[in-house]
PDB file of C-alpha atoms and ligand atoms in Angstrom:
ATOM      1  CA  MET A   1     -62.479  91.499 136.660  1.00 92.00           C
ATOM      2  CA  GLN A   2     -64.372  93.301 133.915  1.00 97.00           C
ATOM      3  CA  ILE A   3     -67.797  92.176 132.747  1.00 97.00           C
ATOM      4  CA  ALA A   4     -69.403  93.953 129.811  1.00 98.00           C
ATOM      5  CA  ILE A   5     -73.170  93.877 129.307  1.00 98.00           C
ATOM      6  CA  ASP A   6     -74.552  95.477 126.170  1.00 98.00           C
ATOM      7  CA  GLY A   7     -77.847  95.417 124.362  1.00 97.00           C
ATOM      8  CA  PRO A   8     -80.811  97.511 123.223  1.00 95.00           C
ATOM      9  CA  ALA A   9     -83.131  99.583 125.412  1.00 90.00           C
ATOM     10  CA  GLY A  10     -85.459  97.688 127.714  1.00 88.00           C
ATOM     11  CA  ALA A  11     -83.914  94.236 127.308  1.00 93.00           C
ATOM     12  CA  GLY A  12     -83.500  93.881 131.069  1.00 90.00           C
ATOM     13  CA  LYS A  13     -79.764  94.645 131.106  1.00 93.00           C
ATOM     14  CA  SER A  14     -79.888  96.946 134.125  1.00 93.00           C
ATOM     15  CA  SER A  15     -81.618  94.623 136.543  1.00 93.00           C
ATOM     16  CA  ILE A  16     -79.445  91.719 135.430  1.00 96.00           C
ATOM     17  CA  ALA A  17     -76.216  93.753 135.635  1.00 97.00           C
ATOM     18  CA  LYS A  18     -77.185  95.094 139.065  1.00 95.00           C
ATOM     19  CA  SER A  19     -77.913  91.606 140.466  1.00 95.00           C
ATOM     20  CA  LEU A  20     -74.810  90.154 138.882  1.00 96.00           C
ATOM     21  CA  ALA A  21     -72.615  92.840 140.454  1.00 96.00           C
ATOM     22  CA  LYS A  22     -74.250  92.216 143.826  1.00 94.00           C
ATOM     23  CA  GLU A  23     -73.792  88.465 143.509  1.00 93.00           C
ATOM     24  CA  LEU A  24     -70.097  88.890 142.658  1.00 94.00           C
ATOM     25  CA  GLY A  25     -69.559  91.715 145.157  1.00 93.00           C
ATOM     26  CA  ILE A  26     -68.219  94.144 142.543  1.00 95.00           C
ATOM     27  CA  LEU A  27     -69.227  97.567 141.230  1.00 95.00           C
ATOM     28  CA  TYR A  28     -72.203  98.084 138.908  1.00 96.00           C
ATOM     29  CA  LEU A  29     -71.593 100.836 136.384  1.00 97.00           C
ATOM     30  CA  ASP A  30     -74.677 102.070 134.543  1.00 97.00           C
ATOM     31  CA  THR A  31     -73.161 104.036 131.645  1.00 98.00           C
ATOM     32  CA  GLY A  32     -76.572 104.953 130.177  1.00 97.00           C
ATOM     33  CA  ALA A  33     -77.177 107.155 133.233  1.00 97.00           C
ATOM     34  CA  MET A  34     -74.199 109.294 132.170  1.00 98.00           C
ATOM     35  CA  TYR A  35     -75.637 109.861 128.671  1.00 98.00           C
ATOM     36  CA  ARG A  36     -78.953 110.597 130.329  1.00 98.00           C
ATOM     37  CA  ALA A  37     -77.282 113.332 132.391  1.00 98.00           C
ATOM     38  CA  VAL A  38     -76.071 114.972 129.168  1.00 98.00           C
ATOM     39  CA  GLY A  39     -79.533 114.692 127.570  1.00 98.00           C
ATOM     40  CA  TYR A  40     -81.118 116.066 130.735  1.00 98.00           C
ATOM     41  CA  LYS A  41     -78.844 119.089 130.929  1.00 98.00           C
ATOM     42  CA  ALA A  42     -79.417 119.933 127.254  1.00 98.00           C
ATOM     43  CA  MET A  43     -83.194 119.666 127.751  1.00 98.00           C
ATOM     44  CA  LYS A  44     -83.064 121.984 130.756  1.00 97.00           C
ATOM     45  CA  LEU A  45     -81.065 124.513 128.732  1.00 98.00           C
ATOM     46  CA  GLY A  46     -83.431 124.233 125.761  1.00 98.00           C
ATOM     47  CA  ILE A  47     -80.657 122.869 123.525  1.00 98.00           C
ATOM     48  CA  ASP A  48     -81.676 120.647 120.609  1.00 98.00           C
ATOM     49  CA  THR A  49     -79.830 117.410 121.375  1.00 98.00           C
ATOM     50  CA  LEU A  50     -79.449 116.655 117.654  1.00 97.00           C
ATOM     51  CA  ASN A  51     -77.459 119.881 117.222  1.00 98.00           C
ATOM     52  CA  GLU A  52     -73.873 118.626 117.464  1.00 98.00           C
ATOM     53  CA  GLU A  53     -72.307 122.073 117.649  1.00 98.00           C
ATOM     54  CA  LYS A  54     -74.452 123.220 120.553  1.00 98.00           C
ATOM     55  CA  VAL A  55     -74.236 119.955 122.486  1.00 98.00           C
ATOM     56  CA  SER A  56     -70.446 119.863 121.977  1.00 98.00           C
ATOM     57  CA  ALA A  57     -70.136 123.427 123.284  1.00 98.00           C
ATOM     58  CA  MET A  58     -72.198 122.427 126.316  1.00 98.00           C
ATOM     59  CA  MET A  59     -69.693 119.620 127.026  1.00 97.00           C
ATOM     60  CA  ASP A  60     -67.036 122.244 127.832  1.00 96.00           C
ATOM     61  CA  ASP A  61     -69.166 123.375 130.730  1.00 94.00           C
ATOM     62  CA  ILE A  62     -70.529 120.237 132.340  1.00 96.00           C
ATOM     63  CA  GLU A  63     -69.516 118.337 135.447  1.00 97.00           C
ATOM     64  CA  ILE A  64     -70.768 114.783 135.765  1.00 96.00           C
ATOM     65  CA  LYS A  65     -69.831 112.722 138.780  1.00 95.00           C
ATOM     66  CA  VAL A  66     -70.707 109.099 139.398  1.00 94.00           C
ATOM     67  CA  ILE A  67     -70.892 108.272 143.086  1.00 94.00           C
ATOM     68  CA  TYR A  68     -71.931 105.197 145.007  1.00 93.00           C
ATOM     69  CA  SER A  69     -73.926 104.968 148.222  1.00 91.00           C
ATOM     70  CA  GLU A  70     -76.077 102.363 149.963  1.00 88.00           C
ATOM     71  CA  THR A  71     -78.848 103.217 147.504  1.00 88.00           C
ATOM     72  CA  GLY A  72     -76.623 102.426 144.513  1.00 90.00           C
ATOM     73  CA  GLN A  73     -75.198 104.589 141.755  1.00 93.00           C
ATOM     74  CA  HIS A  74     -75.975 108.299 141.800  1.00 96.00           C
ATOM     75  CA  ILE A  75     -75.359 110.829 139.059  1.00 97.00           C
ATOM     76  CA  ILE A  76     -74.327 114.275 140.160  1.00 97.00           C
ATOM     77  CA  LEU A  77     -74.747 116.892 137.450  1.00 98.00           C
ATOM     78  CA  ASP A  78     -73.101 120.244 138.129  1.00 97.00           C
ATOM     79  CA  GLY A  79     -73.310 119.563 141.871  1.00 97.00           C
ATOM     80  CA  THR A  80     -76.950 118.348 141.959  1.00 97.00           C
ATOM     81  CA  ASP A  81     -78.073 114.736 142.341  1.00 97.00           C
ATOM     82  CA  ILE A  82     -80.327 114.161 139.317  1.00 97.00           C
ATOM     83  CA  THR A  83     -80.618 110.363 139.646  1.00 96.00           C
ATOM     84  CA  GLU A  84     -84.367 110.572 140.259  1.00 94.00           C
ATOM     85  CA  HIS A  85     -85.033 112.703 137.192  1.00 95.00           C
ATOM     86  CA  ILE A  86     -83.323 110.872 134.358  1.00 96.00           C
ATOM     87  CA  ARG A  87     -85.669 107.942 133.721  1.00 90.00           C
ATOM     88  CA  GLU A  88     -88.428 109.841 131.898  1.00 86.00           C
ATOM     89  CA  PRO A  89     -89.039 108.837 128.239  1.00 84.00           C
ATOM     90  CA  GLU A  90     -88.237 112.415 127.187  1.00 91.00           C
ATOM     91  CA  VAL A  91     -84.785 112.078 128.713  1.00 95.00           C
ATOM     92  CA  SER A  92     -84.311 108.665 127.003  1.00 92.00           C
ATOM     93  CA  ILE A  93     -84.610 110.001 123.477  1.00 92.00           C
ATOM     94  CA  ASN A  94     -82.528 113.091 124.280  1.00 96.00           C
ATOM     95  CA  ALA A  95     -79.812 110.852 125.770  1.00 97.00           C
ATOM     96  CA  SER A  96     -79.865 108.747 122.613  1.00 95.00           C
ATOM     97  CA  ASN A  97     -79.653 111.905 120.446  1.00 96.00           C
ATOM     98  CA  ALA A  98     -76.777 113.358 122.461  1.00 97.00           C
ATOM     99  CA  SER A  99     -74.897 110.053 122.496  1.00 97.00           C
ATOM    100  CA  LYS A 100     -74.339 110.310 118.738  1.00 96.00           C
ATOM    101  CA  HIS A 101     -71.904 113.189 119.126  1.00 97.00           C
ATOM    102  CA  ARG A 102     -68.212 112.460 119.259  1.00 97.00           C
ATOM    103  CA  LYS A 103     -67.382 114.958 121.989  1.00 97.00           C
ATOM    104  CA  VAL A 104     -70.038 113.485 124.253  1.00 98.00           C
ATOM    105  CA  ARG A 105     -68.790 109.940 123.703  1.00 97.00           C
ATOM    106  CA  ASP A 106     -65.103 110.818 124.100  1.00 97.00           C
ATOM    107  CA  LYS A 107     -65.689 112.486 127.443  1.00 97.00           C
ATOM    108  CA  LEU A 108     -67.974 109.827 128.901  1.00 98.00           C
ATOM    109  CA  VAL A 109     -65.971 106.851 127.609  1.00 98.00           C
ATOM    110  CA  ALA A 110     -62.813 108.292 129.226  1.00 97.00           C
ATOM    111  CA  MET A 111     -64.662 108.602 132.546  1.00 96.00           C
ATOM    112  CA  GLN A 112     -65.975 105.035 132.273  1.00 97.00           C
ATOM    113  CA  GLN A 113     -62.516 103.635 131.502  1.00 97.00           C
ATOM    114  CA  GLU A 114     -61.084 105.513 134.469  1.00 96.00           C
ATOM    115  CA  ILE A 115     -63.687 103.977 136.811  1.00 95.00           C
ATOM    116  CA  ALA A 116     -63.103 100.447 135.444  1.00 96.00           C
ATOM    117  CA  LYS A 117     -59.315 100.837 135.797  1.00 95.00           C
ATOM    118  CA  GLU A 118     -59.560 101.222 139.538  1.00 89.00           C
ATOM    119  CA  THR A 119     -62.009  98.481 140.420  1.00 94.00           C
ATOM    120  CA  ASP A 120     -63.687  95.244 139.331  1.00 96.00           C
ATOM    121  CA  VAL A 121     -66.839  96.123 137.485  1.00 97.00           C
ATOM    122  CA  VAL A 122     -69.992  94.993 135.737  1.00 97.00           C
ATOM    123  CA  ALA A 123     -70.390  97.757 133.163  1.00 98.00           C
ATOM    124  CA  GLU A 124     -73.646  98.043 131.260  1.00 97.00           C
ATOM    125  CA  GLY A 125     -74.400 100.052 128.115  1.00 97.00           C
ATOM    126  CA  ARG A 126     -74.266  99.885 124.332  1.00 96.00           C
ATOM    127  CA  ASP A 127     -70.551  99.916 123.475  1.00 97.00           C
ATOM    128  CA  ILE A 128     -68.879  98.393 126.527  1.00 98.00           C
ATOM    129  CA  GLY A 129     -67.635  95.185 124.882  1.00 97.00           C
ATOM    130  CA  THR A 130     -66.737  96.903 121.610  1.00 97.00           C
ATOM    131  CA  TYR A 131     -65.173 100.243 122.680  1.00 97.00           C
ATOM    132  CA  VAL A 132     -65.118 101.008 126.389  1.00 98.00           C
ATOM    133  CA  LEU A 133     -63.669  97.738 127.694  1.00 98.00           C
ATOM    134  CA  PRO A 134     -62.654  95.723 124.618  1.00 97.00           C
ATOM    135  CA  GLU A 135     -60.385  93.575 126.798  1.00 96.00           C
ATOM    136  CA  ALA A 136     -63.170  92.600 129.237  1.00 97.00           C
ATOM    137  CA  GLU A 137     -62.914  88.921 130.245  1.00 95.00           C
ATOM    138  CA  TYR A 138     -66.658  88.399 129.981  1.00 97.00           C
ATOM    139  CA  LYS A 139     -68.984  89.973 127.449  1.00 97.00           C
ATOM    140  CA  PHE A 140     -72.721  89.512 127.132  1.00 98.00           C
ATOM    141  CA  TYR A 141     -75.158  90.933 124.613  1.00 98.00           C
ATOM    142  CA  ILE A 142     -78.678  90.853 126.015  1.00 97.00           C
ATOM    143  CA  THR A 143     -81.628  91.384 123.759  1.00 97.00           C
ATOM    144  CA  ALA A 144     -85.355  90.633 123.361  1.00 96.00           C
ATOM    145  CA  SER A 145     -87.966  91.396 120.703  1.00 95.00           C
ATOM    146  CA  ALA A 146     -89.178  95.026 120.619  1.00 94.00           C
ATOM    147  CA  GLU A 147     -92.721  93.839 121.381  1.00 94.00           C
ATOM    148  CA  GLU A 148     -91.595  91.926 124.469  1.00 94.00           C
ATOM    149  CA  ARG A 149     -89.525  94.897 125.657  1.00 95.00           C
ATOM    150  CA  ALA A 150     -92.528  97.222 125.239  1.00 95.00           C
ATOM    151  CA  LYS A 151     -94.705  94.744 127.138  1.00 94.00           C
ATOM    152  CA  ARG A 152     -92.235  94.650 130.055  1.00 92.00           C
ATOM    153  CA  ARG A 153     -91.904  98.430 130.129  1.00 90.00           C
ATOM    154  CA  HIS A 154     -95.699  98.763 130.062  1.00 92.00           C
ATOM    155  CA  LYS A 155     -96.019  96.431 133.057  1.00 91.00           C
ATOM    156  CA  GLU A 156     -93.313  98.329 134.943  1.00 87.00           C
ATOM    157  CA  LEU A 157     -95.045 101.667 134.328  1.00 87.00           C
ATOM    158  CA  CYS A 158     -98.473 100.252 135.258  1.00 92.00           C
ATOM    159  CA  GLU A 159     -97.000  99.083 138.573  1.00 91.00           C
ATOM    160  CA  LYS A 160     -95.933 102.675 139.179  1.00 86.00           C
ATOM    161  CA  GLY A 161     -99.481 103.814 138.426  1.00 90.00           C
ATOM    162  CA  LYS A 162     -98.622 105.231 135.004  1.00 86.00           C
ATOM    163  CA  ASN A 163    -100.927 104.213 132.207  1.00 85.00           C
ATOM    164  CA  THR A 164     -99.202 104.164 128.817  1.00 87.00           C
ATOM    165  CA  ASP A 165     -99.990 102.988 125.332  1.00 92.00           C
ATOM    166  CA  ILE A 166     -98.085  99.771 124.609  1.00 94.00           C
ATOM    167  CA  GLU A 167     -97.990 100.474 120.854  1.00 94.00           C
ATOM    168  CA  LYS A 168     -96.449 103.876 121.509  1.00 93.00           C
ATOM    169  CA  LEU A 169     -93.842 102.333 123.812  1.00 92.00           C
ATOM    170  CA  ALA A 170     -92.924  99.821 121.089  1.00 94.00           C
ATOM    171  CA  GLU A 171     -92.521 102.681 118.591  1.00 93.00           C
ATOM    172  CA  GLU A 172     -90.274 104.607 121.008  1.00 91.00           C
ATOM    173  CA  ILE A 173     -88.149 101.516 121.621  1.00 93.00           C
ATOM    174  CA  LYS A 174     -87.776 100.839 117.899  1.00 94.00           C
ATOM    175  CA  ALA A 175     -86.821 104.470 117.210  1.00 92.00           C
ATOM    176  CA  ARG A 176     -84.152 104.370 119.909  1.00 91.00           C
ATOM    177  CA  ASP A 177     -82.829 100.981 118.668  1.00 94.00           C
ATOM    178  CA  TYR A 178     -82.533 102.364 115.157  1.00 94.00           C
ATOM    179  CA  GLN A 179     -80.694 105.467 116.294  1.00 92.00           C
ATOM    180  CA  ASP A 180     -78.368 103.602 118.698  1.00 94.00           C
ATOM    181  CA  MET A 181     -77.524 100.947 116.088  1.00 96.00           C
ATOM    182  CA  ASN A 182     -76.981 103.299 113.178  1.00 95.00           C
ATOM    183  CA  ARG A 183     -74.933 106.150 114.612  1.00 94.00           C
ATOM    184  CA  GLU A 184     -71.463 106.793 113.251  1.00 93.00           C
ATOM    185  CA  TYR A 185     -69.429 106.459 116.462  1.00 93.00           C
ATOM    186  CA  ALA A 186     -69.533 103.299 118.537  1.00 93.00           C
ATOM    187  CA  PRO A 187     -72.948 102.049 117.389  1.00 94.00           C
ATOM    188  CA  LEU A 188     -74.771  99.414 119.384  1.00 96.00           C
ATOM    189  CA  LYS A 189     -73.684  95.982 118.205  1.00 95.00           C
ATOM    190  CA  ALA A 190     -72.655  92.709 119.761  1.00 97.00           C
ATOM    191  CA  ALA A 191     -68.905  92.321 120.226  1.00 97.00           C
ATOM    192  CA  GLU A 192     -67.649  89.348 118.208  1.00 96.00           C
ATOM    193  CA  ASP A 193     -66.526  87.595 121.376  1.00 96.00           C
ATOM    194  CA  SER A 194     -69.739  88.229 123.320  1.00 97.00           C
ATOM    195  CA  VAL A 195     -72.269  85.650 124.463  1.00 96.00           C
ATOM    196  CA  LEU A 196     -75.640  86.471 122.945  1.00 97.00           C
ATOM    197  CA  ILE A 197     -78.684  86.024 125.169  1.00 96.00           C
ATOM    198  CA  ASP A 198     -82.197  86.502 123.800  1.00 96.00           C
ATOM    199  CA  THR A 199     -84.406  86.991 126.854  1.00 95.00           C
ATOM    200  CA  THR A 200     -87.733  87.075 124.954  1.00 95.00           C
ATOM    201  CA  ASN A 201     -88.734  83.711 126.411  1.00 94.00           C
ATOM    202  CA  LEU A 202     -86.547  83.666 129.514  1.00 95.00           C
ATOM    203  CA  ASN A 203     -87.300  84.945 132.985  1.00 93.00           C
ATOM    204  CA  PHE A 204     -84.945  86.962 135.157  1.00 94.00           C
ATOM    205  CA  ASP A 205     -83.590  83.988 137.152  1.00 96.00           C
ATOM    206  CA  GLU A 206     -82.923  81.996 133.993  1.00 96.00           C
ATOM    207  CA  VAL A 207     -80.905  84.848 132.480  1.00 96.00           C
ATOM    208  CA  LEU A 208     -78.922  85.434 135.663  1.00 96.00           C
ATOM    209  CA  SER A 209     -78.089  81.704 136.025  1.00 96.00           C
ATOM    210  CA  LEU A 210     -77.044  81.522 132.392  1.00 96.00           C
ATOM    211  CA  ILE A 211     -74.618  84.401 132.900  1.00 97.00           C
ATOM    212  CA  LEU A 212     -73.254  83.102 136.208  1.00 96.00           C
ATOM    213  CA  ASP A 213     -72.753  79.617 134.710  1.00 95.00           C
ATOM    214  CA  THR A 214     -70.928  81.074 131.716  1.00 95.00           C
ATOM    215  CA  ILE A 215     -68.621  83.031 134.029  1.00 94.00           C
ATOM    216  CA  LYS A 216     -67.931  79.987 136.219  1.00 90.00           C
ATOM    217  CA  ASP A 217     -67.292  77.719 133.190  1.00 88.00           C
ATOM    218  CA  LYS A 218     -64.892  80.169 131.614  1.00 82.00           C
ATOM    219  CA  GLY A 219     -63.149  80.684 134.964  1.00 74.00           C
ATOM    220  CA  LYS A 220     -62.663  76.887 135.301  1.00 73.00           C
ATOM    221  CA  ARG A 221     -61.373  76.572 131.743  1.00 76.00           C
ATOM    222  CA  ASN A 222     -58.870  79.373 132.358  1.00 74.00           C
ATOM    223  CA  GLU A 223     -57.686  77.683 135.573  1.00 75.00           C
ATOM    224  CA  SER A 224     -57.066  74.362 133.827  1.00 74.00           C
ATOM    225  CA  ASN A 225     -55.131  75.999 130.950  1.00 69.00           C
TER     226      ASN A 225
HETATM  227  O1   DC B   1     -79.135 102.358 128.851  1.00 68.86           O
HETATM  228  P1   DC B   1     -80.046 103.599 128.759  1.00 68.86           P
HETATM  229  O2   DC B   1     -81.349 103.294 128.116  1.00 68.86           O
HETATM  230  O3   DC B   1     -80.186 104.287 130.073  1.00 68.86           O
HETATM  231  O4   DC B   1     -79.239 104.599 127.794  1.00 68.86           O
HETATM  232  C1   DC B   1     -79.771 105.823 127.340  1.00 68.86           C
HETATM  233  C2   DC B   1     -79.142 106.185 125.992  1.00 68.86           C
HETATM  234  O5   DC B   1     -77.741 106.459 126.172  1.00 68.86           O
HETATM  235  C3   DC B   1     -79.192 105.097 124.925  1.00 68.86           C
HETATM  236  O6   DC B   1     -80.363 105.195 124.139  1.00 68.86           O
HETATM  237  C4   DC B   1     -77.952 105.343 124.109  1.00 68.86           C
HETATM  238  C5   DC B   1     -76.994 105.996 125.052  1.00 68.86           C
HETATM  239  N1   DC B   1     -75.932 105.101 125.520  1.00 68.86           N
HETATM  240  C6   DC B   1     -74.826 104.946 124.716  1.00 68.86           C
HETATM  241  O7   DC B   1     -74.785 105.514 123.622  1.00 68.86           O
HETATM  242  N2   DC B   1     -73.778 104.207 125.136  1.00 68.86           N
HETATM  243  C7   DC B   1     -73.803 103.573 126.318  1.00 68.86           C
HETATM  244  N3   DC B   1     -72.748 102.850 126.712  1.00 68.86           N
HETATM  245  C8   DC B   1     -74.949 103.676 127.152  1.00 68.86           C
HETATM  246  C9   DC B   1     -76.020 104.438 126.704  1.00 68.86           C
END
């Protein structure tokens, strides 16, 4: 079983995909974490992530491993677990910059397809339904207004004791949306056969039920055909 979940930054894809995978007892693959590893390494090396030549050269000397433990998915970069370090806003924009480059995408997409070949998966990202797993049985595109996404992110950060400017968060989200939707290779867009879910006015449980119901309905229809 392959389930693709795509959508813009901060729409709640990760928590939904994680719960869905748990509910179905299958693997949760967070593909954004892999792009974050690339952005993180470039940052550490002082490489401008918009510089395609330099980032592409770096891809010849990078080892990214995705492993799973009781605490979920971990990203091992060149032998070090960097899972804890890749959620900073600075890494987000560098991941988005690096993800524009063909060599980065080719390498990471191949890894993602390899993982999904071996096991049932809920894969979450930007191009899962369109490029990574175009044959996925179930595809969802989850979105919400930029303002709502900034509000949720603000709340999340406040709960962690980090005070941020909500307007600035909205600007960052919009900049990343623009870049992810307008890049040349595999831009963020809803697959034609995906189910679109706008979560602006929906809570977590409502979104999860909607997805589970869609999966069950489609499963029943397939059985009766
Ligand atoms: O899902 P995320 O916010 O952790 O992803 C970080 C960046 O990685 C995102 O801005 C664009 C890129 N990305 C991508 O290009 N393709 C994916 N399948 C997942 C993420």
